[in-house]
Amino acid sequence: NAGVMQNPRHLVRRRGQEARLRCSPMKGHSHVYWYRQLPEEGLKFMVYLQKENIIDESGMPKERFSAEFPKEGPSILRIQQVVRGDSAAYFCASSPSIAGLEAEAFFGQGTRLTVV
Amino acid sequence: KQEVTQIPAALSVPEGENLVLNCSFTDSAIYNLQWFRQDPGKGLTSLLLIQSSQREQTSGRLNASLDKSSGRSTLYIAASQPGDSATYLCAVTAVNDMRFGAGTRLTVKP
């Protein structure tokens, strides 16, 4: 059972381009969280998704950012028209559920986005 | 809205010392609390998971406690080693929510 897989590990984009970050949760996990970590700062919650549903997007910037977790395939965090301030490490976590005993969250290695 | 606070923000100790990292949270209605370790430029590694019904968990030189009623957790590291140098984060999981503290940056000097 592979862990949470994020790709790419490193992504360089020019200002104004689009960035697509992918996260494949662990097998059997239907809950996905995205976090952003700015240089020298802690992890900030962005969005929580279950299959085909956005449960909580209170941490997502109102513009340019969107996330999805389709029935098939990985979760995608999409950033349109990137700006230098979007440069950060983006981490994805998955868990099998929220309630109950088996709720440990596992993290991917992150995608480091650099906007030049 | 759940808020998670970690104190201290940074800690430097000589090798061999026992130390305690603190985590507090404002909403006691949680399912579990996890402690993670993050090395510079790396992802997060789960260290310990404490369910809401538990009071502590131990793994090797690490011991984590949970006092839900007071909204506190501590991570105790015994006989610290230079390899323990990293940022330690706690995260609480509640309904539709998993929130992190800002972390404690630990440096263990040889």
PDB file of C-alpha atoms in Angstrom:
ATOM      1  CA  ASN A   1       0.000   0.000   0.000  1.00  0.00           C
ATOM      2  CA  ALA A   2       1.798   3.053  -1.251  1.00  0.00           C
ATOM      3  CA  GLY A   3       1.655   6.181   0.850  1.00  0.00           C
ATOM      4  CA  VAL A   4       0.128   9.471  -0.171  1.00  0.00           C
ATOM      5  CA  MET A   5       1.630  10.398  -3.508  1.00  0.00           C
ATOM      6  CA  GLN A   6       2.033  13.968  -4.593  1.00  0.00           C
ATOM      7  CA  ASN A   7       3.342  15.096  -7.926  1.00  0.00           C
ATOM      8  CA  PRO A   8       5.202  16.824  -9.128  1.00  0.00           C
ATOM      9  CA  ARG A   9       7.624  17.197  -6.230  1.00  0.00           C
ATOM     10  CA  HIS A  10       8.927  20.449  -7.631  1.00  0.00           C
ATOM     11  CA  LEU A  11       7.106  22.795  -9.963  1.00  0.00           C
ATOM     12  CA  VAL A  12       8.361  26.016 -11.485  1.00  0.00           C
ATOM     13  CA  ARG A  13       5.910  28.385 -13.119  1.00  0.00           C
ATOM     14  CA  ARG A  14       6.188  31.859 -14.551  1.00  0.00           C
ATOM     15  CA  ARG A  15       3.873  34.564 -13.274  1.00  0.00           C
ATOM     16  CA  GLY A  16       0.489  34.273 -14.927  1.00  0.00           C
ATOM     17  CA  GLN A  17       0.720  30.573 -15.703  1.00  0.00           C
ATOM     18  CA  GLU A  18      -1.402  27.854 -14.175  1.00  0.00           C
ATOM     19  CA  ALA A  19      -0.175  25.341 -11.628  1.00  0.00           C
ATOM     20  CA  ARG A  20      -1.782  21.933 -11.157  1.00  0.00           C
ATOM     21  CA  LEU A  21      -0.823  19.913  -8.128  1.00  0.00           C
ATOM     22  CA  ARG A  22      -1.904  16.313  -7.825  1.00  0.00           C
ATOM     23  CA  CYS A  23      -2.473  14.169  -4.788  1.00  0.00           C
ATOM     24  CA  SER A  24      -3.263  10.470  -4.810  1.00  0.00           C
ATOM     25  CA  PRO A  25      -4.488   9.420  -1.367  1.00  0.00           C
ATOM     26  CA  MET A  26      -3.638   6.137   0.233  1.00  0.00           C
ATOM     27  CA  LYS A  27      -5.709   3.198  -0.943  1.00  0.00           C
ATOM     28  CA  GLY A  28      -9.027   3.126   0.846  1.00  0.00           C
ATOM     29  CA  HIS A  29      -8.826   6.740   1.972  1.00  0.00           C
ATOM     30  CA  SER A  30     -11.688   8.967   0.938  1.00  0.00           C
ATOM     31  CA  HIS A  31     -10.765  12.133   2.830  1.00  0.00           C
ATOM     32  CA  VAL A  32      -8.194  14.564   1.467  1.00  0.00           C
ATOM     33  CA  TYR A  33      -6.830  17.757   2.981  1.00  0.00           C
ATOM     34  CA  TRP A  34      -4.624  20.357   1.339  1.00  0.00           C
ATOM     35  CA  TYR A  35      -2.270  22.606   3.299  1.00  0.00           C
ATOM     36  CA  ARG A  36       0.085  25.383   2.314  1.00  0.00           C
ATOM     37  CA  GLN A  37       3.347  26.087   4.028  1.00  0.00           C
ATOM     38  CA  LEU A  38       4.933  29.414   3.273  1.00  0.00           C
ATOM     39  CA  PRO A  39       8.668  29.805   3.892  1.00  0.00           C
ATOM     40  CA  GLU A  40       9.405  29.987   7.618  1.00  0.00           C
ATOM     41  CA  GLU A  41       5.715  29.611   8.481  1.00  0.00           C
ATOM     42  CA  GLY A  42       3.520  26.818   9.760  1.00  0.00           C
ATOM     43  CA  LEU A  43       1.014  24.726   7.878  1.00  0.00           C
ATOM     44  CA  LYS A  44      -2.160  26.520   6.920  1.00  0.00           C
ATOM     45  CA  PHE A  45      -5.328  24.633   6.148  1.00  0.00           C
ATOM     46  CA  MET A  46      -6.715  25.255   2.688  1.00  0.00           C
ATOM     47  CA  VAL A  47      -9.434  22.773   1.839  1.00  0.00           C
ATOM     48  CA  TYR A  48     -10.970  19.495   2.933  1.00  0.00           C
ATOM     49  CA  LEU A  49     -12.563  17.215   0.355  1.00  0.00           C
ATOM     50  CA  GLN A  50     -14.294  13.901   0.188  1.00  0.00           C
ATOM     51  CA  LYS A  51     -14.945  12.076  -3.049  1.00  0.00           C
ATOM     52  CA  GLU A  52     -16.774  14.465  -5.388  1.00  0.00           C
ATOM     53  CA  ASN A  53     -17.494  16.910  -2.552  1.00  0.00           C
ATOM     54  CA  ILE A  54     -15.829  19.965  -1.100  1.00  0.00           C
ATOM     55  CA  ILE A  55     -16.532  19.826   2.605  1.00  0.00           C
ATOM     56  CA  ASP A  56     -14.650  22.863   3.875  1.00  0.00           C
ATOM     57  CA  GLU A  57     -12.817  25.400   1.733  1.00  0.00           C
ATOM     58  CA  SER A  58     -12.571  28.110   4.349  1.00  0.00           C
ATOM     59  CA  GLY A  59      -8.794  28.299   3.964  1.00  0.00           C
ATOM     60  CA  MET A  60      -8.775  28.741   0.210  1.00  0.00           C
ATOM     61  CA  PRO A  61      -8.099  32.174  -1.246  1.00  0.00           C
ATOM     62  CA  LYS A  62     -11.282  33.442  -2.863  1.00  0.00           C
ATOM     63  CA  GLU A  63      -9.743  33.878  -6.290  1.00  0.00           C
ATOM     64  CA  ARG A  64      -7.489  31.818  -8.537  1.00  0.00           C
ATOM     65  CA  PHE A  65      -7.501  28.711  -6.314  1.00  0.00           C
ATOM     66  CA  SER A  66      -9.714  25.684  -6.761  1.00  0.00           C
ATOM     67  CA  ALA A  67      -9.669  22.052  -5.694  1.00  0.00           C
ATOM     68  CA  GLU A  68     -11.406  18.880  -6.711  1.00  0.00           C
ATOM     69  CA  PHE A  69     -11.448  15.234  -5.747  1.00  0.00           C
ATOM     70  CA  PRO A  70     -13.234  13.308  -8.491  1.00  0.00           C
ATOM     71  CA  LYS A  71     -14.761   9.895  -8.183  1.00  0.00           C
ATOM     72  CA  GLU A  72     -11.837   8.472 -10.119  1.00  0.00           C
ATOM     73  CA  GLY A  73      -8.309   9.790 -10.057  1.00  0.00           C
ATOM     74  CA  PRO A  74      -6.279  12.057  -7.825  1.00  0.00           C
ATOM     75  CA  SER A  75      -7.260  15.195  -6.025  1.00  0.00           C
ATOM     76  CA  ILE A  76      -6.173  18.311  -7.892  1.00  0.00           C
ATOM     77  CA  LEU A  77      -5.266  21.696  -6.455  1.00  0.00           C
ATOM     78  CA  ARG A  78      -5.336  24.249  -9.228  1.00  0.00           C
ATOM     79  CA  ILE A  79      -3.841  27.724  -9.056  1.00  0.00           C
ATOM     80  CA  GLN A  80      -4.594  30.019 -11.951  1.00  0.00           C
ATOM     81  CA  GLN A  81      -2.512  33.032 -12.930  1.00  0.00           C
ATOM     82  CA  VAL A  82       0.137  32.323 -10.335  1.00  0.00           C
ATOM     83  CA  VAL A  83       1.933  35.151  -8.569  1.00  0.00           C
ATOM     84  CA  ARG A  84       5.205  35.132  -6.659  1.00  0.00           C
ATOM     85  CA  GLY A  85       3.344  35.024  -3.360  1.00  0.00           C
ATOM     86  CA  ASP A  86       2.009  31.598  -4.310  1.00  0.00           C
ATOM     87  CA  SER A  87       5.513  30.163  -3.981  1.00  0.00           C
ATOM     88  CA  ALA A  88       5.246  27.665  -1.141  1.00  0.00           C
ATOM     89  CA  ALA A  89       5.180  24.002  -0.274  1.00  0.00           C
ATOM     90  CA  TYR A  90       1.764  22.446  -0.747  1.00  0.00           C
ATOM     91  CA  PHE A  91       1.027  19.335   1.260  1.00  0.00           C
ATOM     92  CA  CYS A  92      -1.751  16.851   0.877  1.00  0.00           C
ATOM     93  CA  ALA A  93      -2.970  14.482   3.571  1.00  0.00           C
ATOM     94  CA  SER A  94      -5.454  11.643   3.458  1.00  0.00           C
ATOM     95  CA  SER A  95      -7.361   9.685   6.035  1.00  0.00           C
ATOM     96  CA  PRO A  96      -9.887   6.865   5.858  1.00  0.00           C
ATOM     97  CA  SER A  97     -12.472   8.742   7.826  1.00  0.00           C
ATOM     98  CA  ILE A  98     -12.989  11.451  10.376  1.00  0.00           C
ATOM     99  CA  ALA A  99     -14.903   9.635  13.022  1.00  0.00           C
ATOM    100  CA  GLY A 100     -13.833   6.443  14.663  1.00  0.00           C
ATOM    101  CA  LEU A 101     -10.531   4.858  15.460  1.00  0.00           C
ATOM    102  CA  GLU A 102      -8.948   4.727  12.044  1.00  0.00           C
ATOM    103  CA  ALA A 103      -8.598   8.438  11.531  1.00  0.00           C
ATOM    104  CA  GLU A 104      -4.846   8.887  11.416  1.00  0.00           C
ATOM    105  CA  ALA A 105      -3.817  11.270   8.683  1.00  0.00           C
ATOM    106  CA  PHE A 106      -0.932  10.498   6.386  1.00  0.00           C
ATOM    107  CA  PHE A 107       0.940  13.120   4.456  1.00  0.00           C
ATOM    108  CA  GLY A 108       2.559  13.245   1.085  1.00  0.00           C
ATOM    109  CA  GLN A 109       6.050  14.644   0.579  1.00  0.00           C
ATOM    110  CA  GLY A 110       4.638  17.877  -0.761  1.00  0.00           C
ATOM    111  CA  THR A 111       4.931  19.865  -3.964  1.00  0.00           C
ATOM    112  CA  ARG A 112       7.253  22.818  -3.870  1.00  0.00           C
ATOM    113  CA  LEU A 113       5.954  25.507  -6.155  1.00  0.00           C
ATOM    114  CA  THR A 114       8.283  28.261  -7.258  1.00  0.00           C
ATOM    115  CA  VAL A 115       6.892  31.171  -9.220  1.00  0.00           C
ATOM    116  CA  VAL A 116       9.490  33.110 -11.173  1.00  0.00           C
TER     117      VAL A 116
ATOM    118  CA  LYS B   1     -13.376  27.764  15.035  1.00  0.00           C
ATOM    119  CA  GLN B   2     -10.598  25.564  16.367  1.00  0.00           C
ATOM    120  CA  GLU B   3      -7.327  27.315  17.170  1.00  0.00           C
ATOM    121  CA  VAL B   4      -4.173  25.380  17.907  1.00  0.00           C
ATOM    122  CA  THR B   5      -1.230  26.985  19.680  1.00  0.00           C
ATOM    123  CA  GLN B   6       2.228  25.576  20.253  1.00  0.00           C
ATOM    124  CA  ILE B   7       4.645  26.856  22.844  1.00  0.00           C
ATOM    125  CA  PRO B   8       7.530  27.506  22.652  1.00  0.00           C
ATOM    126  CA  ALA B   9       8.015  28.505  19.031  1.00  0.00           C
ATOM    127  CA  ALA B  10      11.666  27.517  19.244  1.00  0.00           C
ATOM    128  CA  LEU B  11      13.712  25.527  21.690  1.00  0.00           C
ATOM    129  CA  SER B  12      17.424  24.812  21.905  1.00  0.00           C
ATOM    130  CA  VAL B  13      18.771  22.234  24.338  1.00  0.00           C
ATOM    131  CA  PRO B  14      22.024  20.341  24.876  1.00  0.00           C
ATOM    132  CA  GLU B  15      22.142  16.689  23.943  1.00  0.00           C
ATOM    133  CA  GLY B  16      20.829  14.328  26.595  1.00  0.00           C
ATOM    134  CA  GLU B  17      18.217  16.614  28.085  1.00  0.00           C
ATOM    135  CA  ASN B  18      14.620  15.617  28.549  1.00  0.00           C
ATOM    136  CA  LEU B  19      12.206  18.151  27.112  1.00  0.00           C
ATOM    137  CA  VAL B  20       8.513  18.944  26.798  1.00  0.00           C
ATOM    138  CA  LEU B  21       6.689  20.532  23.897  1.00  0.00           C
ATOM    139  CA  ASN B  22       3.254  21.997  24.464  1.00  0.00           C
ATOM    140  CA  CYS B  23       0.145  22.140  22.328  1.00  0.00           C
ATOM    141  CA  SER B  24      -3.156  23.755  23.276  1.00  0.00           C
ATOM    142  CA  PHE B  25      -6.471  23.852  21.450  1.00  0.00           C
ATOM    143  CA  THR B  26      -9.623  25.848  21.991  1.00  0.00           C
ATOM    144  CA  ASP B  27     -12.361  23.336  21.156  1.00  0.00           C
ATOM    145  CA  SER B  28     -12.279  20.133  23.191  1.00  0.00           C
ATOM    146  CA  ALA B  29     -14.698  18.335  20.839  1.00  0.00           C
ATOM    147  CA  ILE B  30     -11.960  16.484  18.989  1.00  0.00           C
ATOM    148  CA  TYR B  31     -11.608  12.984  17.580  1.00  0.00           C
ATOM    149  CA  ASN B  32      -7.888  12.732  17.933  1.00  0.00           C
ATOM    150  CA  LEU B  33      -4.620  14.605  18.174  1.00  0.00           C
ATOM    151  CA  GLN B  34      -1.479  13.847  16.212  1.00  0.00           C
ATOM    152  CA  TRP B  35       2.113  14.886  16.656  1.00  0.00           C
ATOM    153  CA  PHE B  36       4.225  15.221  13.522  1.00  0.00           C
ATOM    154  CA  ARG B  37       7.837  15.866  12.794  1.00  0.00           C
ATOM    155  CA  GLN B  38       9.040  17.930   9.863  1.00  0.00           C
ATOM    156  CA  ASP B  39      12.656  18.145   8.791  1.00  0.00           C
ATOM    157  CA  PRO B  40      13.765  21.211   6.806  1.00  0.00           C
ATOM    158  CA  GLY B  41      12.517  21.044   3.247  1.00  0.00           C
ATOM    159  CA  LYS B  42      10.808  17.708   3.871  1.00  0.00           C
ATOM    160  CA  GLY B  43       7.309  16.367   4.340  1.00  0.00           C
ATOM    161  CA  LEU B  44       5.622  15.456   7.596  1.00  0.00           C
ATOM    162  CA  THR B  45       6.145  12.245   9.487  1.00  0.00           C
ATOM    163  CA  SER B  46       3.499  11.103  11.931  1.00  0.00           C
ATOM    164  CA  LEU B  47       4.993  10.400  15.355  1.00  0.00           C
ATOM    165  CA  LEU B  48       2.061   9.639  17.633  1.00  0.00           C
ATOM    166  CA  LEU B  49      -1.713   9.574  17.408  1.00  0.00           C
ATOM    167  CA  ILE B  50      -3.851   9.925  20.529  1.00  0.00           C
ATOM    168  CA  GLN B  51      -7.546   9.155  20.252  1.00  0.00           C
ATOM    169  CA  SER B  52      -9.929  11.358  22.199  1.00  0.00           C
ATOM    170  CA  SER B  53     -10.625   8.512  24.621  1.00  0.00           C
ATOM    171  CA  GLN B  54      -6.950   8.026  25.406  1.00  0.00           C
ATOM    172  CA  ARG B  55      -4.706   9.968  27.752  1.00  0.00           C
ATOM    173  CA  GLU B  56      -1.301   9.102  26.388  1.00  0.00           C
ATOM    174  CA  GLN B  57       0.698   7.235  23.784  1.00  0.00           C
ATOM    175  CA  THR B  58       4.311   6.152  23.830  1.00  0.00           C
ATOM    176  CA  SER B  59       6.754   5.317  21.084  1.00  0.00           C
ATOM    177  CA  GLY B  60      10.385   4.790  22.005  1.00  0.00           C
ATOM    178  CA  ARG B  61      11.719   7.952  23.603  1.00  0.00           C
ATOM    179  CA  LEU B  62       8.519   9.857  22.818  1.00  0.00           C
ATOM    180  CA  ASN B  63       5.507  10.145  25.066  1.00  0.00           C
ATOM    181  CA  ALA B  64       2.462  12.226  24.210  1.00  0.00           C
ATOM    182  CA  SER B  65      -0.310  13.058  26.638  1.00  0.00           C
ATOM    183  CA  LEU B  66      -3.773  14.440  26.043  1.00  0.00           C
ATOM    184  CA  ASP B  67      -6.028  16.336  28.444  1.00  0.00           C
ATOM    185  CA  LYS B  68      -9.129  17.033  26.404  1.00  0.00           C
ATOM    186  CA  SER B  69     -10.987  18.907  29.108  1.00  0.00           C
ATOM    187  CA  SER B  70      -8.245  21.500  29.440  1.00  0.00           C
ATOM    188  CA  GLY B  71      -7.430  21.514  25.741  1.00  0.00           C
ATOM    189  CA  ARG B  72      -3.802  20.506  26.142  1.00  0.00           C
ATOM    190  CA  SER B  73      -1.317  17.997  24.867  1.00  0.00           C
ATOM    191  CA  THR B  74       2.343  17.570  25.607  1.00  0.00           C
ATOM    192  CA  LEU B  75       5.068  15.746  23.727  1.00  0.00           C
ATOM    193  CA  TYR B  76       7.828  14.515  25.994  1.00  0.00           C
ATOM    194  CA  ILE B  77      11.176  13.621  24.424  1.00  0.00           C
ATOM    195  CA  ALA B  78      13.562  11.713  26.654  1.00  0.00           C
ATOM    196  CA  ALA B  79      17.339  11.820  26.344  1.00  0.00           C
ATOM    197  CA  SER B  80      17.315  14.136  23.357  1.00  0.00           C
ATOM    198  CA  GLN B  81      19.742  13.568  20.487  1.00  0.00           C
ATOM    199  CA  PRO B  82      21.001  15.852  17.695  1.00  0.00           C
ATOM    200  CA  GLY B  83      18.946  13.751  15.276  1.00  0.00           C
ATOM    201  CA  ASP B  84      15.811  14.942  17.068  1.00  0.00           C
ATOM    202  CA  SER B  85      16.397  18.439  15.675  1.00  0.00           C
ATOM    203  CA  ALA B  86      13.336  19.280  13.587  1.00  0.00           C
ATOM    204  CA  THR B  87      10.059  21.133  13.737  1.00  0.00           C
ATOM    205  CA  TYR B  88       7.361  19.390  15.733  1.00  0.00           C
ATOM    206  CA  LEU B  89       3.729  20.059  14.903  1.00  0.00           C
ATOM    207  CA  CYS B  90       0.540  19.020  16.596  1.00  0.00           C
ATOM    208  CA  ALA B  91      -2.752  18.673  14.747  1.00  0.00           C
ATOM    209  CA  VAL B  92      -6.243  18.175  16.119  1.00  0.00           C
ATOM    210  CA  THR B  93      -8.976  16.438  14.178  1.00  0.00           C
ATOM    211  CA  ALA B  94     -12.627  17.284  14.693  1.00  0.00           C
ATOM    212  CA  VAL B  95     -15.723  17.142  12.526  1.00  0.00           C
ATOM    213  CA  ASN B  96     -14.737  18.168   8.991  1.00  0.00           C
ATOM    214  CA  ASP B  97     -11.590  19.696  10.330  1.00  0.00           C
ATOM    215  CA  MET B  98      -7.901  19.026  10.931  1.00  0.00           C
ATOM    216  CA  ARG B  99      -5.951  22.025  12.213  1.00  0.00           C
ATOM    217  CA  PHE B 100      -2.271  22.474  12.891  1.00  0.00           C
ATOM    218  CA  GLY B 101      -0.289  24.508  15.328  1.00  0.00           C
ATOM    219  CA  ALA B 102       2.542  26.646  13.999  1.00  0.00           C
ATOM    220  CA  GLY B 103       5.103  24.191  15.329  1.00  0.00           C
ATOM    221  CA  THR B 104       8.041  24.182  17.713  1.00  0.00           C
ATOM    222  CA  ARG B 105      11.461  24.308  16.112  1.00  0.00           C
ATOM    223  CA  LEU B 106      13.757  22.106  18.192  1.00  0.00           C
ATOM    224  CA  THR B 107      17.534  22.222  18.050  1.00  0.00           C
ATOM    225  CA  VAL B 108      19.520  19.661  20.023  1.00  0.00           C
ATOM    226  CA  LYS B 109      23.161  20.647  20.319  1.00  0.00           C
ATOM    227  CA  PRO B 110      25.854  17.952  20.476  1.00  0.00           C
TER     228      PRO B 110
END
